[in-house]
PDB file of C-alpha atoms in Angstrom:
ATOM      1  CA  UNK A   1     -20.800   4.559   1.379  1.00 87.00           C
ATOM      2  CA  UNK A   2     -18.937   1.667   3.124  1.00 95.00           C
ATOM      3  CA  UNK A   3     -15.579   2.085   4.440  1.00 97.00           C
ATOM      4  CA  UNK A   4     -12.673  -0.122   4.381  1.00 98.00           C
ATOM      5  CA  UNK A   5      -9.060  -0.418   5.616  1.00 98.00           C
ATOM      6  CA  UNK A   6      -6.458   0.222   3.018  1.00 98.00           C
ATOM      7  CA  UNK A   7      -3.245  -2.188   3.496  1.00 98.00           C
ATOM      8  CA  UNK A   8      -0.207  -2.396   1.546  1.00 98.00           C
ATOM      9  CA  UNK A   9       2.587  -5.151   1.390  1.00 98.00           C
ATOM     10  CA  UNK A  10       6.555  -4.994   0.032  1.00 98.00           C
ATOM     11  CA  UNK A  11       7.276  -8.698  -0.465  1.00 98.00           C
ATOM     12  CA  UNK A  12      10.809  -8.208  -1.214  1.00 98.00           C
ATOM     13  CA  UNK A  13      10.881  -6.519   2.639  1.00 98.00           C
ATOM     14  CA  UNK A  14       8.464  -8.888   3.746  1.00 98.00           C
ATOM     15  CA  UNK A  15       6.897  -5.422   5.576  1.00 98.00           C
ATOM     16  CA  UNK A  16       3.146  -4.050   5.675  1.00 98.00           C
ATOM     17  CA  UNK A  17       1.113  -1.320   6.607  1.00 98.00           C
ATOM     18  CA  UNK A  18      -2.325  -0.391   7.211  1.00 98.00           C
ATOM     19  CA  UNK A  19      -2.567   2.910   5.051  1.00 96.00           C
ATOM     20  CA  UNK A  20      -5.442   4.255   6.517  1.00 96.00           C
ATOM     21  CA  UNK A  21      -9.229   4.085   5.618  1.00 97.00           C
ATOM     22  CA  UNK A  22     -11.490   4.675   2.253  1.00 96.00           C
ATOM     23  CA  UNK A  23     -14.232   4.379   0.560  1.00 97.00           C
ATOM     24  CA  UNK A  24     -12.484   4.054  -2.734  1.00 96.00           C
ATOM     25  CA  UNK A  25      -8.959   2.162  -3.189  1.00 96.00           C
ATOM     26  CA  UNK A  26      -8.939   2.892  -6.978  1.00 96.00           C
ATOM     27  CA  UNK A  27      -5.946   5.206  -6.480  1.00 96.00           C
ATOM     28  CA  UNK A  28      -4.046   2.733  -4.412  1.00 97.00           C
ATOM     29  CA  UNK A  29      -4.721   0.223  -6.926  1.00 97.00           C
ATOM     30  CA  UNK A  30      -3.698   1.864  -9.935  1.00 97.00           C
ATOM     31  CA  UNK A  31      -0.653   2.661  -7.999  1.00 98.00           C
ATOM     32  CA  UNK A  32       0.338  -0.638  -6.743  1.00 98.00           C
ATOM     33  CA  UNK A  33      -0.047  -1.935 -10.439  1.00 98.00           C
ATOM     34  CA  UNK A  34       2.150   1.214 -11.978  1.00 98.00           C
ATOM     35  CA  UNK A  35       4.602  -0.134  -9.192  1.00 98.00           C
ATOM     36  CA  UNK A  36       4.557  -3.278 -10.055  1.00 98.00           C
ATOM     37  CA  UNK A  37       5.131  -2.909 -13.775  1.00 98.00           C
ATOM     38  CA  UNK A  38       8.645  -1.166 -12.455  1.00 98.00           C
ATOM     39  CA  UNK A  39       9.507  -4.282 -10.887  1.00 98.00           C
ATOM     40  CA  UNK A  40       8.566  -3.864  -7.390  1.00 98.00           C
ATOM     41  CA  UNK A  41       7.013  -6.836  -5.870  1.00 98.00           C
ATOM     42  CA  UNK A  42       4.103  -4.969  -3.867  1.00 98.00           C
ATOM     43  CA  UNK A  43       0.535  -5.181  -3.579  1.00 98.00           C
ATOM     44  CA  UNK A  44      -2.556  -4.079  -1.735  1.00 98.00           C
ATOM     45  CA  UNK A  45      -5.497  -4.913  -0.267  1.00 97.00           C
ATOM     46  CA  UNK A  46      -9.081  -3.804   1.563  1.00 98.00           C
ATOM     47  CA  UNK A  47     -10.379  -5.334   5.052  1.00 98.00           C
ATOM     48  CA  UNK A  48     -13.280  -4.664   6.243  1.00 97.00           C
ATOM     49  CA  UNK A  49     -13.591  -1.285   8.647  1.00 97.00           C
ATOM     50  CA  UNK A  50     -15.183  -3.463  11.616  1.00 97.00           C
ATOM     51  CA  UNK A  51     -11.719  -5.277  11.529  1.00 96.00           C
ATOM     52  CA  UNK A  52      -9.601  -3.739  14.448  1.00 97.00           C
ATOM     53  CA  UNK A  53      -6.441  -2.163  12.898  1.00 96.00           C
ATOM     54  CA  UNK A  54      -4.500  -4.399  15.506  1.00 96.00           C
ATOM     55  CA  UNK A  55      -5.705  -7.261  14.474  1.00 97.00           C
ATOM     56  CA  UNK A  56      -4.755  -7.333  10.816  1.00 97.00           C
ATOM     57  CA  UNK A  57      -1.558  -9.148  10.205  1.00 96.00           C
ATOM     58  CA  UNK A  58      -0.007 -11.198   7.575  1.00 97.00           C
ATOM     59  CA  UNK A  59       2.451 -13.959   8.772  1.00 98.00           C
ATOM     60  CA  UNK A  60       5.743 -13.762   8.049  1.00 98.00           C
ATOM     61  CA  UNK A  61       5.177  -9.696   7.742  1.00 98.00           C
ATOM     62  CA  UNK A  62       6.193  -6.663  10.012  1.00 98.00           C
ATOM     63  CA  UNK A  63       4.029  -3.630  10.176  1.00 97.00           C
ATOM     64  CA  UNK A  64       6.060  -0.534   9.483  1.00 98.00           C
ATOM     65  CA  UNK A  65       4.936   2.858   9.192  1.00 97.00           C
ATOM     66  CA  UNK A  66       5.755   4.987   5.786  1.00 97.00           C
ATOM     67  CA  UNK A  67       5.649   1.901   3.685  1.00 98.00           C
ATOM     68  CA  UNK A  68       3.715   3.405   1.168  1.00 98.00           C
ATOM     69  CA  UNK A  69       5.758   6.916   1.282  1.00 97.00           C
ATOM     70  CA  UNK A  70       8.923   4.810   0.525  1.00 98.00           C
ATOM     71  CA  UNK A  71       7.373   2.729  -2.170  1.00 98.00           C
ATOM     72  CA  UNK A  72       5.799   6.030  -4.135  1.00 97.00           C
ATOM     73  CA  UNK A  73       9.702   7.307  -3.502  1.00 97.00           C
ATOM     74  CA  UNK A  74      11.375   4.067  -4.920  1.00 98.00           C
ATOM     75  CA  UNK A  75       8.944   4.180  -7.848  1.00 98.00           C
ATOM     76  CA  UNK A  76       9.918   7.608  -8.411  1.00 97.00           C
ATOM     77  CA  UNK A  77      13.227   7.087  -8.135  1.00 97.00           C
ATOM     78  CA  UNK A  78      13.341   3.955 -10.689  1.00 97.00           C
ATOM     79  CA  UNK A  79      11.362   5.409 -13.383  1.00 98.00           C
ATOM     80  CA  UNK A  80      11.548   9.027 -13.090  1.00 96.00           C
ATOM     81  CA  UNK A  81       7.687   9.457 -13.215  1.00 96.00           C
ATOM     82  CA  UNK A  82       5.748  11.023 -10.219  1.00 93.00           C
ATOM     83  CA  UNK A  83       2.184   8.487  -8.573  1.00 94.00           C
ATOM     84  CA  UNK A  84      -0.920  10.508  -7.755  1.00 84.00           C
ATOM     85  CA  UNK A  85      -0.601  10.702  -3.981  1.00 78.00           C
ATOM     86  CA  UNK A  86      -3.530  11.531  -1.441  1.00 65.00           C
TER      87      UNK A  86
END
């Protein structure tokens, strides 16, 4: 089963971080899309494992840890409904 990075961006913060790896992003997916129906201007994406985790970068973007955590929390907060975490 190939493995990927899992990496998730906040526009409006202009922040990223590399989530961790998988084999299958369908959870972050549906998450970043239940997100962005809120109004959040996120989304995610999958680079390949042999990538260093160093080495992915976005311009213009800071890598932050506990991105994610505060975007499931802001979600939560705005709509009063709870994402599938890990």
């Amino acid at each position: 089963m190939k493995r990927f990075w899992e990496i998730i961006y906040d526009d409006d913060s202009k922040v990223m971080e590399i989530i961790g790896t998988s084999s299958d992003d369908t959870r972050l997916t549906n998450n970043v899309v239940e997100m962005q129906k809120a109004g959040l201007k996120v989304r995610c994406q999958t680079a390949d494992i042999s990538t260093p985790k160093e080495d992915i970068k976005l311009s213009g973007y800071k890598v932050e840890d506990n991105v994610y955590s505060r975007l499931l929390n802001e979600y939560e907060r705005l709509t009063k409904k709870q994402l599938k975490r890990w």
